[in-house]
Short mmCIF file of C-alpha atoms in Angstrom, two decimals:
data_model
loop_
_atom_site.label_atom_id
_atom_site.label_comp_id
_atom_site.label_asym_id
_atom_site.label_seq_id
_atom_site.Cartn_x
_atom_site.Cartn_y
_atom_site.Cartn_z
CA UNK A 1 1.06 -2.55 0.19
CA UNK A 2 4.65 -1.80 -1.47
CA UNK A 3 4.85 -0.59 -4.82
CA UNK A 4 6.37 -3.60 -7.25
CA UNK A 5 8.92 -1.14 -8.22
CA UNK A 6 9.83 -1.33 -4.80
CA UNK A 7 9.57 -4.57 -4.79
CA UNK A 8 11.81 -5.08 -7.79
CA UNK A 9 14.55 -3.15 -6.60
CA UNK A 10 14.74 -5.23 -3.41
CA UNK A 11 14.54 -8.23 -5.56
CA UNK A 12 11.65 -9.78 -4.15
CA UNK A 13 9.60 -9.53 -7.33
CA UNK A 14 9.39 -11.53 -10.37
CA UNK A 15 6.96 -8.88 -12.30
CA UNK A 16 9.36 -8.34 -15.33
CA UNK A 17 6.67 -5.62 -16.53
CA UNK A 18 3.59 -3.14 -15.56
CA UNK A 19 2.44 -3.54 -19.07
CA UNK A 20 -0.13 -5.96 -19.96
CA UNK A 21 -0.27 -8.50 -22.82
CA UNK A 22 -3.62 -8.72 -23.19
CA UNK A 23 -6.69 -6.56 -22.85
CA UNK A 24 -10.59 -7.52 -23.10
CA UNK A 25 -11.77 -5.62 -25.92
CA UNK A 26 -15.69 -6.00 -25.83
CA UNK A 27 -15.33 -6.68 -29.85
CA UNK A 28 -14.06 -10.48 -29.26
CA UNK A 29 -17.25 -11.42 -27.92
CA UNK A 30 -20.47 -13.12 -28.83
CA UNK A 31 -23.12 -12.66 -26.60
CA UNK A 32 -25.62 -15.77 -25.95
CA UNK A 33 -29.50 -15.35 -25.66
CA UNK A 34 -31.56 -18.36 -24.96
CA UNK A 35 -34.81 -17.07 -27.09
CA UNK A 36 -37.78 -19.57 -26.55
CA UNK A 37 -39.77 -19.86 -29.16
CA UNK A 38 -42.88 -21.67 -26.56
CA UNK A 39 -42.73 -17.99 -24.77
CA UNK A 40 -44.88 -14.69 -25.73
CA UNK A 41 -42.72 -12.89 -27.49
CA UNK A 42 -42.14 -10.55 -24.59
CA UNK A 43 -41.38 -12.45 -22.12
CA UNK A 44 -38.51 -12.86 -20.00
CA UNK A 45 -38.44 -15.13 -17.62
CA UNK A 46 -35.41 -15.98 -15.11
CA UNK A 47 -32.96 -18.90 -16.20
CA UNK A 48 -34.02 -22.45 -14.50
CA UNK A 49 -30.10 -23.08 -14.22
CA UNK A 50 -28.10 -19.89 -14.20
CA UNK A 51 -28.90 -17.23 -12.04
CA UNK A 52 -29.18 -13.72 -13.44
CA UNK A 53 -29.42 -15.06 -17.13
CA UNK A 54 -32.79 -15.13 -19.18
CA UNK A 55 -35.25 -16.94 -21.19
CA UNK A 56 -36.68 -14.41 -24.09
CA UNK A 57 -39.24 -14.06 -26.03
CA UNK A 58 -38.21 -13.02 -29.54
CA UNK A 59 -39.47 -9.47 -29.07
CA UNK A 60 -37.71 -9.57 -25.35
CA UNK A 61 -34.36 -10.57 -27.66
CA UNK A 62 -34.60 -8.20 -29.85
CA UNK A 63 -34.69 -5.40 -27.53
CA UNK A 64 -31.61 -7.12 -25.38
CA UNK A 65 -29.95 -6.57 -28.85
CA UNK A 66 -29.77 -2.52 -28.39
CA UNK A 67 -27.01 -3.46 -25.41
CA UNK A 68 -25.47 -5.65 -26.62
CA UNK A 69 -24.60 -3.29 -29.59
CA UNK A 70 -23.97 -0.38 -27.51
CA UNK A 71 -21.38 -2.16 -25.50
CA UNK A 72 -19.53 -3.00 -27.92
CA UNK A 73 -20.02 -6.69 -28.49
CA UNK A 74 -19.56 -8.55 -32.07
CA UNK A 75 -23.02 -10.22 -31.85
CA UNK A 76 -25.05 -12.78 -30.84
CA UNK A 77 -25.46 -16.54 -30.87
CA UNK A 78 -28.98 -16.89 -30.39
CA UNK A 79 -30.30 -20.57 -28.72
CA UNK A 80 -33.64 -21.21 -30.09
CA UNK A 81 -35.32 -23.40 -27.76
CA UNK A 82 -38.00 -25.48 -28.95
CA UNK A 83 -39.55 -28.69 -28.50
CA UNK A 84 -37.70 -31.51 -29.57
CA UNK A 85 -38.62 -32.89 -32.80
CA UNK A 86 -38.91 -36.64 -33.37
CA UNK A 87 -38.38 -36.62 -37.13
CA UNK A 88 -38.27 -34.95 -40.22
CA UNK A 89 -42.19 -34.59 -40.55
CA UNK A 90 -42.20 -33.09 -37.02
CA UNK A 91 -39.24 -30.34 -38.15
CA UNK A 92 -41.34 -29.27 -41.15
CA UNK A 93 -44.02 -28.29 -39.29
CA UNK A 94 -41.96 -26.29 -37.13
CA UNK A 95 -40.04 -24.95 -39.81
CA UNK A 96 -41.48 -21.77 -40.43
CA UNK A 97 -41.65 -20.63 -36.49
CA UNK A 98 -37.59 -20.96 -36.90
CA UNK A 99 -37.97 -19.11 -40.45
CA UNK A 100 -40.26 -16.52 -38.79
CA UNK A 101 -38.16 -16.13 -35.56
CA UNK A 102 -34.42 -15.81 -37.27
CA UNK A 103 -35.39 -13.26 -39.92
CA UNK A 104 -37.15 -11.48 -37.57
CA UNK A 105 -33.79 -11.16 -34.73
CA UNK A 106 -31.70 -10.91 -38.39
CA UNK A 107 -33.09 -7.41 -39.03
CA UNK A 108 -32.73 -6.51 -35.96
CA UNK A 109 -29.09 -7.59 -35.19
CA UNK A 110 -28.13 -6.18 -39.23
CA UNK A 111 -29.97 -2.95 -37.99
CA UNK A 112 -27.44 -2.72 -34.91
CA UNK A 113 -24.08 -3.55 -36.86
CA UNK A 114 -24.42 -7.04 -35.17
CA UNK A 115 -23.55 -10.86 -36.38
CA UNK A 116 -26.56 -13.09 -35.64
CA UNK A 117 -25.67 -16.51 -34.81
CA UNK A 118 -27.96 -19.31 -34.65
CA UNK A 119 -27.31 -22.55 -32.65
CA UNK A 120 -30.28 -24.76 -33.17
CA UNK A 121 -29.30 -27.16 -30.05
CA UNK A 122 -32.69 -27.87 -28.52
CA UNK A 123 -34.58 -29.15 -32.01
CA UNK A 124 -33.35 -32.74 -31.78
CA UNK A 125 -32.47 -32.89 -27.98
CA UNK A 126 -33.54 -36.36 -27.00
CA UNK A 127 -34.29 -36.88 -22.93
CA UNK A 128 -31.37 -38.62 -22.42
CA UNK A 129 -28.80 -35.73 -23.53
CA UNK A 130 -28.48 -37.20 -27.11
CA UNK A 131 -28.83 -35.12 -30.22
CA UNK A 132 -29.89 -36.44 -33.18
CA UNK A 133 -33.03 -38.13 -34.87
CA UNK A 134 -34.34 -41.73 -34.47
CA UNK A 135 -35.94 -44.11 -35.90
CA UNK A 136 -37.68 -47.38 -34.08
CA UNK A 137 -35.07 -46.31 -31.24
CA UNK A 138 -32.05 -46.23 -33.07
CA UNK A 139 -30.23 -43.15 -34.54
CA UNK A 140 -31.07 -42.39 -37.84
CA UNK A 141 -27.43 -40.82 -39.27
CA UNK A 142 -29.11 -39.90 -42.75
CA UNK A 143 -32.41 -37.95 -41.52
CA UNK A 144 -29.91 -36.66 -38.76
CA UNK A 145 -28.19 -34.91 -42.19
CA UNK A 146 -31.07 -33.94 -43.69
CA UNK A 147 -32.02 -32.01 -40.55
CA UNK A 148 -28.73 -30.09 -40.13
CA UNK A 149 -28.78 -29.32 -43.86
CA UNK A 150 -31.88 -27.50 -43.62
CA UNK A 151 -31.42 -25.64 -40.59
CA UNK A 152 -28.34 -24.47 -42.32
CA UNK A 153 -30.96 -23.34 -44.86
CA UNK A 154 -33.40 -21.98 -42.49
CA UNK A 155 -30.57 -19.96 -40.72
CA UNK A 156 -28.96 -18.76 -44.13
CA UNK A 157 -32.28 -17.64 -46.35
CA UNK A 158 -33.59 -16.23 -43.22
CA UNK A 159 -30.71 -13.60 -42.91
CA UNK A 160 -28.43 -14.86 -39.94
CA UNK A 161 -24.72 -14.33 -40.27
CA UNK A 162 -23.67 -17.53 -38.92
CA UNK A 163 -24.61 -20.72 -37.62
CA UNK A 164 -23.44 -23.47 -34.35
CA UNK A 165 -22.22 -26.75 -35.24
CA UNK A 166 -23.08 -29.26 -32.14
CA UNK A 167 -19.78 -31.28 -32.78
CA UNK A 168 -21.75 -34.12 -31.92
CA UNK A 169 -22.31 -35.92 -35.68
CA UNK A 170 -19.03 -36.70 -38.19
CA UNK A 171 -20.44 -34.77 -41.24
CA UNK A 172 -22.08 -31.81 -39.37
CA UNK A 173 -19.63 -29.43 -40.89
CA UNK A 174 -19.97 -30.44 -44.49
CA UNK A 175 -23.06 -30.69 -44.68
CA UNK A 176 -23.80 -26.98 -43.21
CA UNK A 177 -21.09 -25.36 -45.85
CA UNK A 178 -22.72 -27.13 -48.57
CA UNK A 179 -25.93 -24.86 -48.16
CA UNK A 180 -24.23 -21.72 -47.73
CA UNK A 181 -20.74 -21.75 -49.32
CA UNK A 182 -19.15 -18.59 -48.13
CA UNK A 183 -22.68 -16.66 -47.25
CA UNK A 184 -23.01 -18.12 -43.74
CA UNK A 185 -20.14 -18.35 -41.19
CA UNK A 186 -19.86 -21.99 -39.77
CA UNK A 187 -18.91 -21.65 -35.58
CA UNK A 188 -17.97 -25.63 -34.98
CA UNK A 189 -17.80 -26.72 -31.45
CA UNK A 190 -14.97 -29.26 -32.93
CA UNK A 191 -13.11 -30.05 -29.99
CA UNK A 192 -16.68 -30.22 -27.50
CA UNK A 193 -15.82 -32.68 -24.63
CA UNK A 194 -17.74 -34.77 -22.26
CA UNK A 195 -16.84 -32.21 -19.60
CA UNK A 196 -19.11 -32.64 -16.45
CA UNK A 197 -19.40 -29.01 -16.06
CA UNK A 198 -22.02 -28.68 -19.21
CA UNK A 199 -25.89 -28.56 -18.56
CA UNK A 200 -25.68 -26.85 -15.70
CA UNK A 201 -29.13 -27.09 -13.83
CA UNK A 202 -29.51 -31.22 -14.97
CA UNK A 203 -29.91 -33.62 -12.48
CA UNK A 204 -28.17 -36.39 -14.36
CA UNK A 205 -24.96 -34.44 -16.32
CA UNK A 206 -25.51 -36.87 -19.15
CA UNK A 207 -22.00 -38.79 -21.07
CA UNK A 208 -23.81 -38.20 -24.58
CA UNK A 209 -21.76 -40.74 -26.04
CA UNK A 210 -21.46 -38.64 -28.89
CA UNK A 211 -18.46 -36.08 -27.58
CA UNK A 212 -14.37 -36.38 -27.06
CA UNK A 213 -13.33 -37.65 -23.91
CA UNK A 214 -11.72 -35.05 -21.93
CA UNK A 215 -8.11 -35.32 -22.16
CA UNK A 216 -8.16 -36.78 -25.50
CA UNK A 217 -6.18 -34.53 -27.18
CA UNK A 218 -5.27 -35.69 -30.20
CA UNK A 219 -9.01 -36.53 -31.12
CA UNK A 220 -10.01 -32.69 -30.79
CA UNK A 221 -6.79 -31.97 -32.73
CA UNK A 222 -7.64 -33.98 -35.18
CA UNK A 223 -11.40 -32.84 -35.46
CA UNK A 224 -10.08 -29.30 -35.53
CA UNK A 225 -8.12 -29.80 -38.96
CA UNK A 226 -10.86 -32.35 -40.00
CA UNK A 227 -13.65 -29.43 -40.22
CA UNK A 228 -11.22 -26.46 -41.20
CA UNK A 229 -10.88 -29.25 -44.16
CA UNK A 230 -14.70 -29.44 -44.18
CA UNK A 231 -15.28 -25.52 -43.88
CA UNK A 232 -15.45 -24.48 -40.71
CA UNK A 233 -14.62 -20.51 -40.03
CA UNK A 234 -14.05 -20.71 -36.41
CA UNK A 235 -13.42 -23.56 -34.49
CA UNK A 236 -14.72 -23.46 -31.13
CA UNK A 237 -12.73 -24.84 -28.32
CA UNK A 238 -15.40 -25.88 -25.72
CA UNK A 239 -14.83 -25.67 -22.53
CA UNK A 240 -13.43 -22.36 -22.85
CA UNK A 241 -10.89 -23.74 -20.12
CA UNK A 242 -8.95 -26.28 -22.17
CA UNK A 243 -6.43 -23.60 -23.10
CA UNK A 244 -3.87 -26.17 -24.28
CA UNK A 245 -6.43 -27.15 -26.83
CA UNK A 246 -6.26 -23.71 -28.32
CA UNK A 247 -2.07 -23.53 -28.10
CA UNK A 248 -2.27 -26.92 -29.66
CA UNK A 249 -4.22 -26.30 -32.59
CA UNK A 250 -2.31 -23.24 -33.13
CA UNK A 251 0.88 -24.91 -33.14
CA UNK A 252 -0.50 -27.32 -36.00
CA UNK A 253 -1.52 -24.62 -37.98
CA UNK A 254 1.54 -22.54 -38.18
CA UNK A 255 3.57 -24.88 -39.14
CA UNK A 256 3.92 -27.23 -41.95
CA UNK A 257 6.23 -29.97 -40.35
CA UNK A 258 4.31 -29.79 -36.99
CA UNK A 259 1.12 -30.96 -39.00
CA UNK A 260 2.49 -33.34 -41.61
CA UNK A 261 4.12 -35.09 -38.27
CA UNK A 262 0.80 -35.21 -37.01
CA UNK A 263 -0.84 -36.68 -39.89
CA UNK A 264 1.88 -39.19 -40.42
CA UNK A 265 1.90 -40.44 -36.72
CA UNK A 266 0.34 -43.92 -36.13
CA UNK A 267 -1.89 -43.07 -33.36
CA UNK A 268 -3.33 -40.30 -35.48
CA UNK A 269 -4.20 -42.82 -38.35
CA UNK A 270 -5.17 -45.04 -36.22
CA UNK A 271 -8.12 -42.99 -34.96
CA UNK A 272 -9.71 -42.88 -38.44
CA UNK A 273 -8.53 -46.86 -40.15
CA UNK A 274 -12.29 -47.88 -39.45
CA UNK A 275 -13.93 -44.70 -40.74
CA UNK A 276 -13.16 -44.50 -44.84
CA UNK A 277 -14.76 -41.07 -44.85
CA UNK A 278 -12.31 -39.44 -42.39
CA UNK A 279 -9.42 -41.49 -43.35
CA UNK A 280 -9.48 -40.15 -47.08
CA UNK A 281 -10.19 -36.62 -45.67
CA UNK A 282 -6.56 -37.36 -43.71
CA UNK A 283 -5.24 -38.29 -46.77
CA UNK A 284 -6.29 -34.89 -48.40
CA UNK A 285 -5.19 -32.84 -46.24
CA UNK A 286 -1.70 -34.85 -45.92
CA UNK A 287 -1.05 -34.66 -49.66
CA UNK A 288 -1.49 -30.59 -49.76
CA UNK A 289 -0.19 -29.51 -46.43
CA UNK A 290 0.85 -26.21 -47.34
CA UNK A 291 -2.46 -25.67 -49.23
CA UNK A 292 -4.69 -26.46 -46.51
CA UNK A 293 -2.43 -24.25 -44.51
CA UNK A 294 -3.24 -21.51 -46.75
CA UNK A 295 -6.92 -22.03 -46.22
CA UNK A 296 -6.57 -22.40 -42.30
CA UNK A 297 -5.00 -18.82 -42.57
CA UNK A 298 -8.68 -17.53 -42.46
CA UNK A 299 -9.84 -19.46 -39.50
CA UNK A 300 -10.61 -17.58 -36.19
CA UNK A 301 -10.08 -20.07 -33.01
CA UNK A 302 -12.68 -19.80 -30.63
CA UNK A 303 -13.80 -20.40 -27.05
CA UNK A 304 -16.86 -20.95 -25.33
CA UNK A 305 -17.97 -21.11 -21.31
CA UNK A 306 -19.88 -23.80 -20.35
CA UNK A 307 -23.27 -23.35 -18.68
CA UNK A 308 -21.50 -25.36 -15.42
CA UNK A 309 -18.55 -22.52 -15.21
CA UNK A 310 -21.56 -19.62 -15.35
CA UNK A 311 -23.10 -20.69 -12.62
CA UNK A 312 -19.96 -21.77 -10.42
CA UNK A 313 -18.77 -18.09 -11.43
CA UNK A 314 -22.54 -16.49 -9.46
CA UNK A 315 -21.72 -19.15 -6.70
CA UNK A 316 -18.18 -17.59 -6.36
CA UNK A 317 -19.82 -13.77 -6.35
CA UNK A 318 -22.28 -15.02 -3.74
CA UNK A 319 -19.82 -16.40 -1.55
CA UNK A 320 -16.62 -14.11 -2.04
CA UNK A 321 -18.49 -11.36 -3.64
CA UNK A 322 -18.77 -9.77 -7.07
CA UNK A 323 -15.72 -8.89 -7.73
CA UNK A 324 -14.14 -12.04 -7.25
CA UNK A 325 -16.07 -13.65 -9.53
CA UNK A 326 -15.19 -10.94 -11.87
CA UNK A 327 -11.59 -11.33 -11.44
CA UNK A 328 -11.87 -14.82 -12.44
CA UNK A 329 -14.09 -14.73 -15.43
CA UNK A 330 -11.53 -11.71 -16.59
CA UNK A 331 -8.62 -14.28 -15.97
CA UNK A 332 -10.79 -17.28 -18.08
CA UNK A 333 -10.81 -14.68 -20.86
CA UNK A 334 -7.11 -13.42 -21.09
CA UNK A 335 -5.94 -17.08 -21.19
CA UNK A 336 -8.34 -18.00 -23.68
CA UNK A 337 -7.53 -15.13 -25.89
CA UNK A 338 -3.56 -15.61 -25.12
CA UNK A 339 -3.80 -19.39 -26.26
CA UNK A 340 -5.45 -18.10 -29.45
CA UNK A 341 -2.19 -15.42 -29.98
CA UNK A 342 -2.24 -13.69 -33.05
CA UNK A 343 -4.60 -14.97 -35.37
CA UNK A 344 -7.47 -13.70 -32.92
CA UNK A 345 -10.29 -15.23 -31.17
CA UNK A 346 -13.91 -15.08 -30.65
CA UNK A 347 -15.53 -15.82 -27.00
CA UNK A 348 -18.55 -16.96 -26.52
CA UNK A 349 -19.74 -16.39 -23.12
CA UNK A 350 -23.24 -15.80 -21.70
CA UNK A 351 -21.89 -13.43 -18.93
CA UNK A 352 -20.07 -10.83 -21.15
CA UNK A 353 -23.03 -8.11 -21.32
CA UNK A 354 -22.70 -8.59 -17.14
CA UNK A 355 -19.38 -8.10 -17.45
CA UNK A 356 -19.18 -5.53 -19.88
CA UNK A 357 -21.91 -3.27 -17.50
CA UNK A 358 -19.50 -3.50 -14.42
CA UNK A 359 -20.96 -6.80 -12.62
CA UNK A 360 -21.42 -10.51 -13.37
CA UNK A 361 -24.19 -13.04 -13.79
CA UNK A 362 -25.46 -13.95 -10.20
#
């Protein structure tokens, strides 16, 4: 193999530069554990889905919580996994096994110099891929509310540092900062798409009806600034491939024009005429552009890998061997974190500890 200096020289290279742009710095990471709360607490048991990944018990987590720290990592975002609850009556008498489980992972994590996210996705997991509560068959948007607003409560006087927002319901954010205020950092998966790579492991890849179409850009766009409005401290692109998501975002945050434009452009309005709520939250935000600005300084921009790319990723290290699958997930992450630029991401990736030790999840 010829050096590219050689290469260069002979003018049969278009590497401008040896130096690279970006690095992986084990510090822009949040590492997920699926943490069952049906399990002994020291069990770990192999993924159903996702080969080489884990269902813990809480002790089991806690322990996987010494690597994570000495790798390097920011945290967690600990899935609690749980039976799904029908209502609100159901919830209260599981309430205190959440309560019990999060302050219990919260010392742990605080012990460790770790944040200790919670996303509370399995509680109101319906069969068909929904999420929300019913009643006589039809969603219930109010006791849906209620729910979030005290898990928001659960997470927050039980000691976790932040919290997952499912972007699947129009108020989720809102209602989670009005618990906490600043005490509890909101992670919103505001752009979350009907991508078919999700659920990896389900026979059926359900259309929720509740998420953007993919390729819809201007909805996620517009859900991005709709939640920074609402409180959100990091939206979360999801999937972590929909890079021009991120650059998108970013473009309408920097710069006062490029979002006034946006907010001013028929389509845009027209995506929120039939919704009062989010039409006078458009209006807010329009008629203080540089002060919402301001606030969106503090916002982190996020990415997260679907289950789906996980497991295509152990297919790809079976098949072509680790380090190919190593080389991709590496490439995933310097996009993700180049789309983001300057004003920093956060990656949420159940394969980073893998990654982090030298292999990959397979």
């Amino acid at each position: 193999m010829k050096a590219s200096a050689t290469m260069r020289a002979a003018g049969m290279s278009r590497r401008l530069t040896e130096a690279r742009d970006v690095t992986i710095d084990p510090g822009t990471f949040l590492q997920p554990l699926d943490v069952d709360l049906r399990l002994d607490a020291r069990s770990a048991l192999p993924s159903r889905s996702i080969p080489g990944y884990e269902r813990l018990g809480t002790a089991a987590a806690a322990a996987r919580l010494a690597e994570v720290a000495t790798l390097g990592l920011r945290g967690v975002v600990v899935r609690l996994l749980d039976d799904t609850v029908p209502d609100l009556g159901a919830w209260a008498r599981r309430r205190e096994s959440w309560v019990g489980a999060v302050a219990g992972l919260a010392v742990a994590a605080r012990d460790r110099g770790l944040e200790l996210v919670v996303d509370p996705f399995s509680i109101a997991l319906d069969r068909t891929g929904q999420w929300g509560l019913s009643v006589d068959g039809q969603p219930d948007g109010v006791a849906t509310l209620d729910l979030l607003h005290d898990l928001a409560a659960v997470v927050h006087r039980s000691g976790g540092t932040g919290i997952v927002t499912l972007g699947r319901v129009a108020r989720e954010v809102e209602v989670t900062r009005a618990v906490a205020q600043d005490g509890l950092r909101v992670y919103s998966f505001s752009t979350n798409s009907e991508t078919s790579a999700a659920y990896a492991g389900s026979g059926t890849h359900p259309t929720t009806n509740q998420k953007i179409w993919p390729g819809n850009l201007r909805d996620m766009l517009l859900w991005t600034v709709l939640d920074i409005d609402a409180g959100t401290d990091v939206p979360v692109t999801k999937p972590v491939e929909n890079f021009h998501v991120v650059v998108e975002s970013r473009r309408l945050l920097d710069s006062t024009d490029a979002l006034a434009r946006f907010l001013d452009d028929p389509a845009t309005l027209g995506l929120v005429e039939q919704h009062p709520d989010l039409l006078a939250a458009v209006r807010r935000v329009r008629a203080d552009v540089p002060g919402f600005l301001a606030r969106a300084a503090r916002v982190e921009l996020g990415a997260y890998t679907v289950s789906g790319t996980t497991k295509l990723l152990a297919l790809l290290a079976r098949d072509e061997g680790v380090a190919a699958a190593r080389a991709r997930l590496e490439e995933l992450w310097v996009n993700a974190i180049t789309a983001a630029g300057p004003r920093g991401t956060v990656l949420i990736d159940r394969g980073a500890t893998a990654w982090f030790r030298g292999g990959v999840l397979a």
